[in-house]
Every structure is written in structure tokens, then in C-alpha cells.
Coordinates of C-alpha atoms and ligand atoms in Angstrom, one line a residue:
X618 CA -10.2 1.4 -19.7
X619 CA -7.1 1.6 -17.2
X620 CA -3.8 3.2 -17.9
X621 CA -0.8 1.7 -16.4
X622 CA 2.8 3.0 -16.6
X623 CA 5.8 0.6 -16.1
X624 CA 9.7 1.8 -14.9
X625 CA 11.7 -0.9 -15.5
X626 CA 14.9 -0.9 -17.2
X627 CA 15.4 -4.3 -17.9
X628 CA 13.9 -4.8 -21.2
X629 CA 12.7 -8.4 -21.3
X630 CA 10.6 -7.8 -18.2
X631 CA 9.3 -4.5 -19.4
X632 CA 8.2 -5.6 -23.0
X633 CA 6.8 -9.3 -21.1
X634 CA 4.8 -6.6 -18.6
X635 CA 3.5 -5.0 -21.3
X636 CA 2.3 -7.7 -23.6
X637 CA 0.7 -9.3 -20.5
X638 CA -1.3 -6.3 -19.4
X639 CA -1.9 -5.0 -23.0
X640 CA -3.6 -8.6 -23.4
X641 CA -5.6 -7.7 -20.4
X642 CA -6.8 -5.0 -22.0
X643 CA -5.0 -2.1 -20.3
X644 CA -3.2 0.9 -21.9
X645 CA 0.8 0.6 -21.1
X646 CA 3.0 2.7 -21.3
X647 CA 6.6 1.7 -20.5
X648 CA 9.8 3.8 -19.2
X649 CA 13.4 2.4 -19.1
X650 CA 15.0 5.4 -17.3
X651 CA 14.4 6.2 -13.4
X652 CA 14.1 10.3 -14.5
X653 CA 11.8 10.1 -17.4
X654 CA 9.4 7.6 -15.7
X655 CA 9.2 10.3 -13.1
X656 CA 8.7 12.6 -15.5
X657 CA 5.9 10.7 -17.6
X658 CA 4.3 9.7 -13.8
X659 CA 3.9 13.5 -13.3
X660 CA 2.7 14.4 -16.5
X661 CA -0.3 12.1 -14.8
X662 CA -3.4 10.2 -16.3
X663 CA -2.2 6.7 -15.0
X664 CA -4.5 4.8 -12.8
X665 CA -1.4 2.3 -11.5
X666 CA 2.6 2.6 -11.5
X667 CA 4.4 -0.4 -11.5
X668 CA 8.2 0.5 -10.5
X669 CA 11.2 -1.0 -10.7
X670 CA 13.8 -0.2 -7.8
X671 CA 17.3 -0.3 -9.4
X672 CA 17.0 2.2 -12.4
X673 CA 19.1 4.3 -14.0
X674 CA 18.9 8.0 -13.4
X675 CA 16.7 7.7 -10.2
X676 CA 16.0 4.6 -8.2
X677 CA 12.0 3.5 -7.6
X678 CA 12.3 4.3 -4.2
X679 CA 13.0 8.0 -5.1
X680 CA 10.4 8.3 -7.7
X681 CA 7.8 6.8 -5.4
X682 CA 8.9 9.5 -2.5
X683 CA 8.9 12.5 -5.2
X684 CA 5.6 11.2 -6.5
X685 CA 3.8 11.2 -2.9
X686 CA 5.6 14.2 -1.7
X687 CA 3.8 16.2 -4.4
X688 CA 0.6 14.8 -3.5
X689 CA 0.3 11.8 -6.3
X690 CA -1.8 9.3 -5.1
X691 CA -1.9 7.0 -8.1
X692 CA -1.2 3.3 -6.5
X693 CA 2.4 2.3 -6.6
X694 CA 3.3 -1.6 -7.1
X695 CA 7.2 -1.6 -6.5
X696 CA 8.9 -4.6 -7.9
X697 CA 11.9 -5.9 -5.6
X698 CA 14.8 -8.0 -6.5
X699 CA 16.3 -8.4 -2.9
X700 CA 15.3 -8.6 0.5
X701 CA 16.7 -5.8 1.6
X702 CA 14.5 -4.0 -1.0
X703 CA 11.6 -5.6 0.3
X704 CA 12.6 -4.4 4.0
X705 CA 12.6 -1.0 2.6
X706 CA 9.6 -0.9 1.1
X707 CA 7.7 -2.0 4.0
X708 CA 9.5 -0.3 6.3
X709 CA 9.7 3.0 5.1
X710 CA 7.1 5.7 4.4
X711 CA 7.4 5.2 0.9
X712 CA 4.0 5.5 0.4
X713 CA 4.1 2.6 -2.0
X714 CA 1.0 0.3 -2.3
X715 CA 2.5 -3.0 -2.3
X716 CA 5.6 -5.0 -3.9
X717 CA 6.1 -8.0 -5.5
X718 CA 9.3 -10.2 -5.7
X719 CA 11.2 -11.2 -8.9
X720 CA 11.0 -13.4 -10.3
X721 CA 6.8 -13.1 -10.5
X722 CA 4.4 -15.2 -12.3
X723 CA 2.2 -13.1 -15.0
X724 CA -0.8 -14.3 -12.9
X725 CA 0.8 -13.7 -9.5
X726 CA 1.2 -9.9 -11.2
X727 CA -2.1 -9.5 -12.8
X728 CA -3.9 -10.8 -9.3
X729 CA -2.0 -7.5 -7.8
X730 CA -2.7 -5.2 -10.6
X731 CA -6.5 -6.1 -10.2
X732 CA -6.7 -5.6 -6.5
X733 CA -4.9 -2.1 -6.8
X734 CA -7.3 -0.7 -9.3
X735 CA -9.8 -1.9 -7.6
X736 CA -8.8 -1.1 -4.4
X737 CA -8.9 2.9 -5.6
X738 CA -12.9 2.3 -4.3
X739 CA -13.4 3.4 -0.5
X740 CA -13.8 0.5 2.3
X741 CA -17.3 -0.1 3.2
X742 CA -19.7 3.0 4.2
X743 CA -17.2 5.8 3.9
X744 CA -16.6 7.6 7.1
X745 CA -15.5 11.1 7.0
X746 CA -14.2 11.7 10.2
X747 CA -13.2 10.0 13.6
X748 CA -11.7 10.6 16.8
X749 CA -10.5 8.4 19.8
X750 CA -7.9 9.4 22.5
X751 CA -6.2 12.2 20.9
X752 CA -6.3 11.2 17.6
X753 CA -8.4 12.6 15.0
X754 CA -9.1 11.4 12.0
X755 CA -10.3 13.2 8.7
X756 CA -10.9 10.5 5.8
X757 CA -11.9 12.9 3.4
X758 CA -8.8 15.1 3.8
X759 CA -6.2 11.9 4.0
X760 CA -5.3 13.7 7.4
X761 CA -4.9 12.2 11.1
X762 CA -3.4 14.3 14.2
X763 CA -2.3 13.1 17.4
X764 CA -2.4 15.5 20.2
X765 CA -3.1 17.9 17.7
X766 CA 0.5 17.1 16.1
X767 CA -0.1 15.9 12.3
X768 CA 1.2 12.3 11.9
X769 CA 2.2 10.6 8.4
X770 CA 0.5 7.5 7.5
X771 CA 0.7 5.3 4.3
X772 CA -1.9 4.7 2.0
X773 CA -2.0 1.2 3.3
X774 CA -1.9 2.2 7.4
X775 CA -4.6 4.7 6.0
X776 CA -7.3 2.0 4.6
X777 CA -6.0 0.0 7.5
X778 CA -6.9 2.1 10.1
X779 CA -10.2 3.2 8.1
X780 CA -11.2 -0.7 8.1
X781 CA -10.6 -0.8 12.0
X782 CA -12.6 2.5 12.8
X783 CA -15.1 1.4 10.8
X784 CA -15.8 -1.7 12.4
X785 CA -15.0 -1.0 16.1
X786 CA -15.1 -4.0 18.9
X787 CA -14.9 -6.6 16.4
X788 CA -12.2 -9.1 15.9
X789 CA -11.1 -9.0 12.7
X790 CA -9.5 -11.9 11.7
X791 CA -5.9 -11.6 9.4
X792 CA -7.7 -13.1 6.1
X793 CA -10.7 -10.4 6.7
X794 CA -8.0 -8.0 6.9
X795 CA -6.3 -9.1 4.2
X796 CA -9.3 -9.4 1.6
X797 CA -10.7 -5.9 2.7
X798 CA -7.0 -3.8 2.7
X799 CA -4.9 -5.5 0.1
X800 CA -8.0 -7.4 -1.8
X801 CA -8.5 -10.7 -3.0
X802 CA -5.7 -12.6 -5.1
X803 CA -3.1 -11.8 -2.9
X804 CA -0.2 -13.7 -1.4
X805 CA 0.7 -11.8 1.3
X806 CA 2.4 -13.1 4.4
X807 CA 0.3 -12.5 7.9
X808 CA 3.6 -11.4 9.1
X809 CA 3.3 -8.4 6.5
X810 CA -0.5 -7.6 8.5
X811 CA 1.3 -7.5 11.5
X812 CA 4.3 -5.3 10.3
X813 CA 1.6 -2.8 8.7
X814 CA -0.1 -3.0 12.4
X815 CA 3.0 -2.5 14.1
X816 CA 3.8 0.5 12.3
X817 CA 0.0 2.2 12.4
X818 CA 0.5 1.7 16.3
X819 CA 3.7 3.1 16.3
X820 CA 2.4 6.4 14.9
X821 CA -0.9 6.7 16.7
X822 CA -0.1 4.7 20.4
X823 CA 1.0 6.5 23.2
X824 CA 2.7 3.1 24.4
X825 CA 3.0 1.2 21.2
X826 CA 4.4 -2.0 23.5
X827 CA 0.7 -1.5 25.6
X828 CA -2.0 -1.1 22.8
X829 CA -5.3 0.5 23.8
X830 CA -6.9 0.6 20.5
X831 CA -5.3 -2.0 18.2
X832 CA -4.9 -5.0 20.8
X833 CA -3.8 -8.3 19.3
X834 CA -6.4 -11.0 20.1
X835 CA -4.4 -14.0 20.2
X836 CA -3.6 -16.0 17.3
X837 CA -7.1 -14.6 15.4
X838 CA -6.5 -11.0 14.4
X839 CA -6.9 -7.6 15.5
X840 CA -9.5 -5.8 17.4
X841 CA -10.1 -1.6 17.3
X842 CA -11.6 -0.7 20.6
X843 CA -12.6 2.9 20.2
X844 CA -13.2 3.7 23.6
X845 CA -9.8 2.6 24.6
X846 CA -10.5 -0.3 27.2
Ligands
LIG1341 CA1 16.5 -2.6 -12.6

């Protein structure tokens, strides 16, 4: 049975979430304070952490950063209230796995929780290592280097990279990318995929404006060319 931690200071939202998730059979703990939330998350044992952003004590961004910095890979779902927060979640290297925007419906949230919990499993046959150009990927150790220098990837960027590398020279439509990397039941804009791919490119390509390895196939999706041609 999956264990979920909710860190949310708005009592009505936290209690509603606890009830909804409890009804679905999850074991749920709730915290209202950021510092206590981090402590609880650190104590471990959770399969998923739902994090509000504006919290007393410590905000959700900081909690997320600290957990990731300590090597904690528990899936994190951020609750965002404002568009500036969304930009930050998508754009920063926080290591959050996804977000929902307030107000959200219980159904939407549950779909995302389920997808995140399911995604604990690796994509297709697990590749251990891959290299292309001067990029070396170790899928087991979750490390990437470019020209011998380590490259930091978020969990989602790593999943994306894994998908691309495991299906070279194949046009991956955005809906395929969505279901493989984000899981089913997501309400993600194609733009979100584009943003993640752009981030991935920025980190791996010599010239992100002229991508060799992950070209856009106009209007369709993306293709990973293993030989860089
Ligand atoms: Ca709040």
C-alpha cells in the first residue's frame, strides 16, 4: 500500500486531500508546516510527497531542493497557485516530478498521483548505459556526463532521455512521449513537453539551436538520432 505525505498549510485543502487519498486506499500523513514537512519527508518511507509552495517555516521549493540534494528520489507533486510558481516549477532544477494548479479537482489530482506512483517502474527494457557524441549516460546510476563533465538532469528529463535513447531513429509523437514519460491520465500541454525537451537539449547539445540528437519533426514530435546525423 502506497504511503503519501501531504505538506499543505491550508487546512481545508489538506483535509480534503487526505480524505480523497484515504478513500482510494492510500496511507496518508499530513503536515501544515514546511520545516516539519521536510523532517517528516526525510524520515522517509513515503512513495509520494505532495508539496504546497507557500508554506510557513519553509517553502515547497526549498523542501524539494533539500530532499533532492540529499539524494532522495521520492516522486514529488507540487501544488501551485500562481502562474509564476508554475514557471518556476517547470523551469528550475528543483527535481519536482510534476505539479497541479489550484484549484484542482480531486479526480485530476488522483490521476496524477496514480501516474506518479506507477512511474516508479522503469521505461521499457532498462538500458544500463548509452553514449552518443561526447555524452555518456548511466541509467542505473542516474548520472550523465558531457565531455567528461557531469550534467545535472531532473527526474523527468532523465525519463525523457531514457525514452529517446531506448527508441532511436523513431519519430515519437508528443502523445506517445506524454504517456511514456508522464503516464496516462495527465492533462499536460504539448508546450510542457517542448519545455522539457528544450531544457534537455540545452544541457546536452553543443549547440541547442542546431540540435543534432533530438531534432523536432515538424508538427509531429521528436526524433532521437543516435549517430547525430
Ligand atoms: Ca499554502
